C-alpha cells in the first residue's frame, strides 16, 4: 500500500478543524463550570486561549493558500456539547474535568501523529511548525491536567 504524502491544505485543515472543535468544546465546558468552585478553571481557560490561537493561525495560513477550513458538522459539535454538559452535571470534580480534557487532547495528538508521520517535503516550513506547535500544545496541556488526577 502506498501512503499519500500530506499536503499544506491537509495539515492546515486538520489543525483548523481540531482547534476549532477543541475551542467550541472547551468553551462549552467553561460555560458549564461557570457557577462551580473548580480549581481547574484557570488551566481550562489557558487551553481555550490556545485553541483560539491555533484556530486563528491555521485560518490565516489557509487564507494564504486560498482555501477555507472545514469544521466538524454542526451535529458533531452539538453532540459534543451535550455530552460535556451531561458529564459535568453528573460529576464536575476537577478529576472528572481533567480526565475529559485529557481524553480529547490525547485522541487529537495520537491522530495527528498517525496522520502526519509522512509529510510531503514540499510542505511549507511555517505549516510544519504550526502542526508541531499544535502537537506540543496538546502534550503540554495533558501534563498540566495530569496534576488534577
PDB file of C-alpha atoms in Angstrom:
ATOM      1  CA  UNK A   1       0.000   0.000   0.000  1.00  0.00           C
ATOM      2  CA  UNK A   2       1.388   3.399  -0.997  1.00  0.00           C
ATOM      3  CA  UNK A   3       0.914   6.180   1.564  1.00  0.00           C
ATOM      4  CA  UNK A   4      -0.078   9.517   0.094  1.00  0.00           C
ATOM      5  CA  UNK A   5       2.042  12.339   1.471  1.00  0.00           C
ATOM      6  CA  UNK A   6       0.168  15.078   3.291  1.00  0.00           C
ATOM      7  CA  UNK A   7      -0.188  18.478   1.629  1.00  0.00           C
ATOM      8  CA  UNK A   8      -0.228  22.022   3.026  1.00  0.00           C
ATOM      9  CA  UNK A   9      -4.015  22.057   2.893  1.00  0.00           C
ATOM     10  CA  UNK A  10      -4.460  18.684   4.623  1.00  0.00           C
ATOM     11  CA  UNK A  11      -2.248  19.713   7.536  1.00  0.00           C
ATOM     12  CA  UNK A  12      -3.748  23.184   7.892  1.00  0.00           C
ATOM     13  CA  UNK A  13      -7.293  21.900   7.665  1.00  0.00           C
ATOM     14  CA  UNK A  14      -6.576  19.237  10.283  1.00  0.00           C
ATOM     15  CA  UNK A  15      -5.234  21.846  12.726  1.00  0.00           C
ATOM     16  CA  UNK A  16      -8.111  24.215  11.912  1.00  0.00           C
ATOM     17  CA  UNK A  17     -10.800  21.564  12.252  1.00  0.00           C
ATOM     18  CA  UNK A  18      -9.475  20.165  15.514  1.00  0.00           C
ATOM     19  CA  UNK A  19      -8.540  23.504  17.080  1.00  0.00           C
ATOM     20  CA  UNK A  20     -11.977  24.935  16.327  1.00  0.00           C
ATOM     21  CA  UNK A  21     -13.699  21.818  17.742  1.00  0.00           C
ATOM     22  CA  UNK A  22     -11.407  21.974  20.774  1.00  0.00           C
ATOM     23  CA  UNK A  23     -12.273  25.651  21.207  1.00  0.00           C
ATOM     24  CA  UNK A  24     -16.026  25.010  20.985  1.00  0.00           C
ATOM     25  CA  UNK A  25     -15.888  22.076  23.407  1.00  0.00           C
ATOM     26  CA  UNK A  26     -13.647  23.874  25.890  1.00  0.00           C
ATOM     27  CA  UNK A  27     -15.847  26.982  25.707  1.00  0.00           C
ATOM     28  CA  UNK A  28     -18.900  24.835  26.492  1.00  0.00           C
ATOM     29  CA  UNK A  29     -17.005  23.202  29.355  1.00  0.00           C
ATOM     30  CA  UNK A  30     -16.021  26.557  30.877  1.00  0.00           C
ATOM     31  CA  UNK A  31     -19.566  27.869  30.498  1.00  0.00           C
ATOM     32  CA  UNK A  32     -20.881  24.752  32.247  1.00  0.00           C
ATOM     33  CA  UNK A  33     -18.365  25.247  35.081  1.00  0.00           C
ATOM     34  CA  UNK A  34     -19.195  28.974  35.439  1.00  0.00           C
ATOM     35  CA  UNK A  35     -21.041  28.771  38.763  1.00  0.00           C
ATOM     36  CA  UNK A  36     -18.971  25.954  40.194  1.00  0.00           C
ATOM     37  CA  UNK A  37     -15.930  26.103  42.504  1.00  0.00           C
ATOM     38  CA  UNK A  38     -13.399  24.233  40.374  1.00  0.00           C
ATOM     39  CA  UNK A  39      -9.681  24.918  40.824  1.00  0.00           C
ATOM     40  CA  UNK A  40      -9.000  23.649  37.294  1.00  0.00           C
ATOM     41  CA  UNK A  41     -10.775  26.578  35.590  1.00  0.00           C
ATOM     42  CA  UNK A  42      -7.570  28.571  35.038  1.00  0.00           C
ATOM     43  CA  UNK A  43      -5.937  25.671  33.181  1.00  0.00           C
ATOM     44  CA  UNK A  44      -9.123  25.164  31.157  1.00  0.00           C
ATOM     45  CA  UNK A  45      -9.097  28.887  30.243  1.00  0.00           C
ATOM     46  CA  UNK A  46      -5.454  28.594  29.095  1.00  0.00           C
ATOM     47  CA  UNK A  47      -6.404  25.613  26.921  1.00  0.00           C
ATOM     48  CA  UNK A  48      -9.322  27.599  25.467  1.00  0.00           C
ATOM     49  CA  UNK A  49      -6.999  30.512  24.650  1.00  0.00           C
ATOM     50  CA  UNK A  50      -4.525  28.170  22.940  1.00  0.00           C
ATOM     51  CA  UNK A  51      -7.251  26.538  20.853  1.00  0.00           C
ATOM     52  CA  UNK A  52      -8.399  30.001  19.787  1.00  0.00           C
ATOM     53  CA  UNK A  53      -4.850  30.961  18.736  1.00  0.00           C
ATOM     54  CA  UNK A  54      -4.400  27.753  16.727  1.00  0.00           C
ATOM     55  CA  UNK A  55      -7.777  28.269  15.042  1.00  0.00           C
ATOM     56  CA  UNK A  56      -6.801  31.804  14.016  1.00  0.00           C
ATOM     57  CA  UNK A  57      -3.263  30.877  12.899  1.00  0.00           C
ATOM     58  CA  UNK A  58      -4.471  27.961  10.769  1.00  0.00           C
ATOM     59  CA  UNK A  59      -7.286  30.106   9.331  1.00  0.00           C
ATOM     60  CA  UNK A  60      -4.765  32.785   8.286  1.00  0.00           C
ATOM     61  CA  UNK A  61      -2.462  30.239   6.668  1.00  0.00           C
ATOM     62  CA  UNK A  62      -5.418  28.629   4.878  1.00  0.00           C
ATOM     63  CA  UNK A  63      -6.388  32.049   3.501  1.00  0.00           C
ATOM     64  CA  UNK A  64      -2.821  32.495   2.180  1.00  0.00           C
ATOM     65  CA  UNK A  65      -3.281  29.382   0.036  1.00  0.00           C
ATOM     66  CA  UNK A  66      -6.802  30.500  -0.960  1.00  0.00           C
ATOM     67  CA  UNK A  67      -8.560  27.761   0.974  1.00  0.00           C
ATOM     68  CA  UNK A  68     -11.235  27.662   3.652  1.00  0.00           C
ATOM     69  CA  UNK A  69     -11.044  25.345   6.596  1.00  0.00           C
ATOM     70  CA  UNK A  70     -13.719  22.727   7.033  1.00  0.00           C
ATOM     71  CA  UNK A  71     -15.109  22.360  10.545  1.00  0.00           C
ATOM     72  CA  UNK A  72     -16.792  19.373  12.080  1.00  0.00           C
ATOM     73  CA  UNK A  73     -20.500  19.227  11.315  1.00  0.00           C
ATOM     74  CA  UNK A  74     -22.988  21.164  13.438  1.00  0.00           C
ATOM     75  CA  UNK A  75     -24.397  17.826  14.565  1.00  0.00           C
ATOM     76  CA  UNK A  76     -20.984  16.639  15.783  1.00  0.00           C
ATOM     77  CA  UNK A  77     -20.446  19.924  17.640  1.00  0.00           C
ATOM     78  CA  UNK A  78     -23.905  19.817  19.237  1.00  0.00           C
ATOM     79  CA  UNK A  79     -23.409  16.191  20.242  1.00  0.00           C
ATOM     80  CA  UNK A  80     -20.061  17.016  21.873  1.00  0.00           C
ATOM     81  CA  UNK A  81     -21.610  19.966  23.719  1.00  0.00           C
ATOM     82  CA  UNK A  82     -24.464  17.833  25.038  1.00  0.00           C
ATOM     83  CA  UNK A  83     -22.015  15.137  26.155  1.00  0.00           C
ATOM     84  CA  UNK A  84     -19.899  17.678  28.033  1.00  0.00           C
ATOM     85  CA  UNK A  85     -22.912  19.193  29.796  1.00  0.00           C
ATOM     86  CA  UNK A  86     -24.235  15.751  30.725  1.00  0.00           C
ATOM     87  CA  UNK A  87     -20.884  14.595  32.124  1.00  0.00           C
ATOM     88  CA  UNK A  88     -20.352  17.787  34.131  1.00  0.00           C
ATOM     89  CA  UNK A  89     -23.870  17.617  35.565  1.00  0.00           C
ATOM     90  CA  UNK A  90     -23.082  14.096  36.785  1.00  0.00           C
ATOM     91  CA  UNK A  91     -19.563  14.869  38.079  1.00  0.00           C
ATOM     92  CA  UNK A  92     -17.974  18.306  37.951  1.00  0.00           C
ATOM     93  CA  UNK A  93     -14.919  17.415  40.055  1.00  0.00           C
ATOM     94  CA  UNK A  94     -11.525  18.617  38.862  1.00  0.00           C
ATOM     95  CA  UNK A  95     -10.573  14.962  38.347  1.00  0.00           C
ATOM     96  CA  UNK A  96     -13.552  14.393  36.020  1.00  0.00           C
ATOM     97  CA  UNK A  97     -12.829  17.627  34.097  1.00  0.00           C
ATOM     98  CA  UNK A  98      -9.141  16.720  33.734  1.00  0.00           C
ATOM     99  CA  UNK A  99      -9.984  13.196  32.550  1.00  0.00           C
ATOM    100  CA  UNK A 100     -12.410  14.525  29.944  1.00  0.00           C
ATOM    101  CA  UNK A 101      -9.899  17.026  28.574  1.00  0.00           C
ATOM    102  CA  UNK A 102      -7.011  14.556  28.634  1.00  0.00           C
ATOM    103  CA  UNK A 103      -9.089  12.058  26.663  1.00  0.00           C
ATOM    104  CA  UNK A 104      -9.832  14.610  23.914  1.00  0.00           C
ATOM    105  CA  UNK A 105      -6.296  16.006  23.792  1.00  0.00           C
ATOM    106  CA  UNK A 106      -4.772  12.521  23.673  1.00  0.00           C
ATOM    107  CA  UNK A 107      -7.066  11.414  20.842  1.00  0.00           C
ATOM    108  CA  UNK A 108      -6.154  14.527  18.847  1.00  0.00           C
ATOM    109  CA  UNK A 109      -2.423  14.187  19.495  1.00  0.00           C
ATOM    110  CA  UNK A 110      -2.355  10.491  18.618  1.00  0.00           C
ATOM    111  CA  UNK A 111      -4.432  11.002  15.482  1.00  0.00           C
ATOM    112  CA  UNK A 112      -2.153  13.806  14.327  1.00  0.00           C
ATOM    113  CA  UNK A 113       0.985  11.745  14.928  1.00  0.00           C
ATOM    114  CA  UNK A 114      -0.515   8.883  12.931  1.00  0.00           C
ATOM    115  CA  UNK A 115      -1.853  11.004  10.082  1.00  0.00           C
ATOM    116  CA  UNK A 116       1.193  13.179   9.671  1.00  0.00           C
ATOM    117  CA  UNK A 117       4.043  10.746  10.115  1.00  0.00           C
ATOM    118  CA  UNK A 118       4.691  11.116   6.370  1.00  0.00           C
ATOM    119  CA  UNK A 119       4.757  14.758   5.306  1.00  0.00           C
ATOM    120  CA  UNK A 120       5.462  15.924   1.779  1.00  0.00           C
ATOM    121  CA  UNK A 121       8.897  17.555   1.586  1.00  0.00           C
ATOM    122  CA  UNK A 122       7.257  20.452  -0.267  1.00  0.00           C
ATOM    123  CA  UNK A 123       5.094  21.420   2.716  1.00  0.00           C
ATOM    124  CA  UNK A 124       5.889  24.955   3.812  1.00  0.00           C
ATOM    125  CA  UNK A 125       8.073  25.237   6.898  1.00  0.00           C
ATOM    126  CA  UNK A 126       5.524  27.523   8.648  1.00  0.00           C
ATOM    127  CA  UNK A 127       2.863  24.853   8.263  1.00  0.00           C
ATOM    128  CA  UNK A 128       5.038  22.080   9.667  1.00  0.00           C
ATOM    129  CA  UNK A 129       5.922  24.396  12.572  1.00  0.00           C
ATOM    130  CA  UNK A 130       2.233  25.074  13.239  1.00  0.00           C
ATOM    131  CA  UNK A 131       1.496  21.346  13.245  1.00  0.00           C
ATOM    132  CA  UNK A 132       4.370  20.645  15.625  1.00  0.00           C
ATOM    133  CA  UNK A 133       3.357  23.553  17.879  1.00  0.00           C
ATOM    134  CA  UNK A 134      -0.202  22.177  17.996  1.00  0.00           C
ATOM    135  CA  UNK A 135       1.125  18.736  18.912  1.00  0.00           C
ATOM    136  CA  UNK A 136       3.354  20.275  21.609  1.00  0.00           C
ATOM    137  CA  UNK A 137       0.420  22.283  22.975  1.00  0.00           C
ATOM    138  CA  UNK A 138      -1.618  19.083  23.301  1.00  0.00           C
ATOM    139  CA  UNK A 139       1.210  17.238  25.076  1.00  0.00           C
ATOM    140  CA  UNK A 140       1.866  20.156  27.455  1.00  0.00           C
ATOM    141  CA  UNK A 141      -1.840  20.595  28.224  1.00  0.00           C
ATOM    142  CA  UNK A 142      -2.060  16.907  29.110  1.00  0.00           C
ATOM    143  CA  UNK A 143       0.883  17.291  31.536  1.00  0.00           C
ATOM    144  CA  UNK A 144      -0.773  20.289  33.223  1.00  0.00           C
ATOM    145  CA  UNK A 145      -4.058  18.403  33.550  1.00  0.00           C
ATOM    146  CA  UNK A 146      -2.454  15.259  34.980  1.00  0.00           C
ATOM    147  CA  UNK A 147      -1.767  17.231  38.188  1.00  0.00           C
ATOM    148  CA  UNK A 148      -5.523  17.167  38.839  1.00  0.00           C
ATOM    149  CA  UNK A 149      -5.844  13.382  38.670  1.00  0.00           C
TER     150      UNK A 149
END
